[in-house]
Amino acid sequence: MNGNELIRRLRKIARRRGEAMTINQNRGKGSHATLSFGNRLTTIKDLKKEIGKGLLRSMLKDLGLDQRDI
């Protein structure tokens, strides 16, 4: 899964839960971006590159989600 796919899936979850989700590309360095999901934050790597299993798990943990949620 790449960054764009993750964002698409997180948007669906946010809509279902009624939570706000924003992406701030100015807040990250280089190709990184900051994603806020409700009141939680995480950093997303390059949106076009694959996200490894460990990093994905860590990002979801930062957002208070489980892999089964996506």
XYZ file of N, CA and C in Angstrom:
210
model
N 0.845 -1.163 0.000
C 0.000 0.000 0.000
C 0.899 1.237 0.000
N 0.579 2.195 -0.853
C 1.349 3.433 -0.853
C 0.601 4.513 -0.065
N 1.219 5.681 0.053
C 0.643 6.750 0.856
C -0.715 7.215 0.369
N -0.897 7.303 -0.947
C -2.182 7.745 -1.486
C -3.301 6.756 -1.177
N -3.010 5.462 -1.255
C -4.014 4.448 -0.927
C -4.407 4.538 0.542
N -3.410 4.727 1.403
C -3.680 4.843 2.834
C -4.575 6.044 3.114
N -4.281 7.164 2.489
C -5.084 8.372 2.691
C -6.520 8.142 2.243
N -6.696 7.479 1.106
C -8.042 7.188 0.607
C -8.828 6.349 1.614
N -8.189 5.317 2.157
C -8.861 4.446 3.126
C -9.155 5.182 4.428
N -8.218 6.016 4.869
C -8.430 6.767 6.108
C -9.554 7.786 5.955
N -9.697 8.373 4.760
C -10.808 9.313 4.525
C -12.156 8.619 4.695
N -12.263 7.386 4.179
C -13.512 6.636 4.318
C -13.824 6.370 5.783
N -12.801 5.973 6.542
C -12.988 5.700 7.966
C -13.394 6.975 8.696
N -12.741 8.090 8.380
C -13.059 9.367 9.025
C -14.497 9.777 8.733
N -14.946 9.596 7.487
C -16.334 9.929 7.141
C -17.316 9.080 7.927
N -17.032 7.768 8.009
C -17.921 6.866 8.751
C -17.997 7.242 10.226
N -16.871 7.629 10.800
C -16.818 7.958 12.228
C -17.197 9.403 12.512
N -17.286 10.221 11.487
C -17.609 11.631 11.672
C -16.446 12.433 12.244
N -15.221 12.007 11.955
C -14.031 12.698 12.454
C -13.400 13.525 11.341
N -12.689 14.556 11.744
C -11.991 15.402 10.775
C -10.650 14.778 10.414
N -10.291 14.865 9.135
C -8.994 14.377 8.683
C -8.398 15.406 7.737
N -7.174 15.834 8.022
C -6.504 16.802 7.159
C -5.083 16.340 6.865
N -4.566 16.790 5.730
C -3.198 16.488 5.325
C -2.494 17.817 5.095
N -1.375 18.001 5.766
C -0.607 19.234 5.637
C 0.752 18.895 5.048
N 0.943 19.182 3.762
C 2.207 18.854 3.110
C 3.278 19.895 3.393
N 2.903 21.056 3.885
C 3.883 22.091 4.217
C 4.578 21.803 5.541
N 3.978 20.976 6.364
C 4.515 20.707 7.690
C 5.555 19.589 7.682
N 5.623 18.827 6.612
C 6.606 17.752 6.515
C 7.843 18.218 5.762
N 8.899 17.452 5.879
C 10.147 17.814 5.213
C 10.269 17.025 3.915
N 10.580 17.681 2.816
C 10.740 16.993 1.539
C 9.425 16.427 1.052
N 9.383 15.112 0.851
C 8.176 14.477 0.330
C 7.255 13.993 1.449
N 7.599 14.269 2.703
C 6.786 13.838 3.833
C 5.630 14.809 4.055
N 4.560 14.317 4.668
C 3.400 15.136 4.983
C 2.892 14.749 6.369
N 2.199 15.675 7.018
C 1.610 15.407 8.321
C 0.122 15.166 8.133
N -0.368 14.086 8.705
C -1.777 13.731 8.598
C -2.393 13.813 9.981
N -3.490 14.547 10.109
C -4.206 14.593 11.382
C -5.527 13.863 11.205
N -5.818 13.022 12.174
C -7.028 12.199 12.158
C -7.695 12.422 13.503
N -8.757 13.231 13.511
C -9.342 13.622 14.791
C -8.348 14.530 15.502
N -7.930 14.138 16.700
C -6.952 14.941 17.442
C -5.576 14.280 17.484
N -5.326 13.297 16.620
C -4.052 12.578 16.582
C -3.300 12.897 15.297
N -1.959 12.824 15.365
C -1.105 13.147 14.223
C -0.159 12.002 13.898
N 0.209 11.911 12.630
C 1.279 11.020 12.197
C 1.920 11.619 10.955
N 3.101 11.146 10.621
C 3.810 11.607 9.431
C 3.753 10.527 8.369
N 3.433 10.934 7.144
C 3.364 9.997 6.029
C 4.556 10.246 5.119
N 5.231 9.151 4.749
C 6.353 9.226 3.812
C 5.859 9.668 2.444
N 6.716 9.559 1.477
C 6.383 9.871 0.091
C 5.059 9.202 -0.281
N 4.114 9.981 -0.779
C 2.771 9.474 -1.061
C 2.737 8.444 -2.180
N 3.775 8.400 -3.004
C 3.774 7.496 -4.151
C 4.517 6.196 -3.889
N 5.293 6.131 -2.810
C 6.094 4.939 -2.526
C 5.370 4.005 -1.566
N 5.749 2.741 -1.624
C 5.173 1.721 -0.752
C 5.521 1.999 0.711
N 4.570 1.693 1.592
C 4.777 1.815 3.030
C 5.009 0.414 3.572
N 6.103 0.220 4.290
C 6.420 -1.085 4.864
C 5.442 -1.476 5.964
N 5.399 -2.769 6.285
C 4.464 -3.283 7.288
C 4.656 -2.634 8.649
N 5.909 -2.548 9.090
C 6.196 -1.983 10.408
C 5.835 -0.515 10.496
N 6.169 0.240 9.455
C 5.848 1.664 9.441
C 4.339 1.873 9.401
N 3.638 1.079 8.610
C 2.180 1.182 8.536
C 1.560 0.918 9.902
N 2.032 -0.129 10.568
C 1.522 -0.478 11.898
C 1.757 0.669 12.880
N 2.935 1.276 12.809
C 3.280 2.387 13.692
C 2.414 3.620 13.412
N 2.180 3.910 12.137
C 1.350 5.059 11.772
C -0.081 4.866 12.246
N -0.609 3.658 12.079
C -1.971 3.389 12.527
C -2.066 3.482 14.045
N -1.027 3.034 14.735
C -0.996 3.125 16.197
C -1.019 4.592 16.624
N -0.262 5.449 15.920
C -0.259 6.888 16.201
C -1.659 7.481 16.066
N -2.428 6.952 15.112
C -3.773 7.470 14.843
C -4.849 6.788 15.677
N -4.462 5.811 16.486
C -5.426 5.112 17.328
C -6.257 4.106 16.560
N -5.708 3.558 15.479
C -6.417 2.591 14.647
C -5.700 1.253 14.672
N -6.379 0.221 14.208
C -5.821 -1.116 14.103
C -5.755 -1.480 12.623
N -4.901 -2.427 12.265
C -4.797 -2.822 10.859
C -6.113 -3.380 10.341
N -6.899 -3.969 11.211
C -8.197 -4.504 10.776
C -9.160 -3.392 10.377
N -8.930 -2.174 10.883
C -9.805 -1.044 10.549
C -9.685 -0.643 9.083
N -8.497 -0.816 8.518
C -8.327 -0.419 7.123
C -8.388 -1.644 6.254
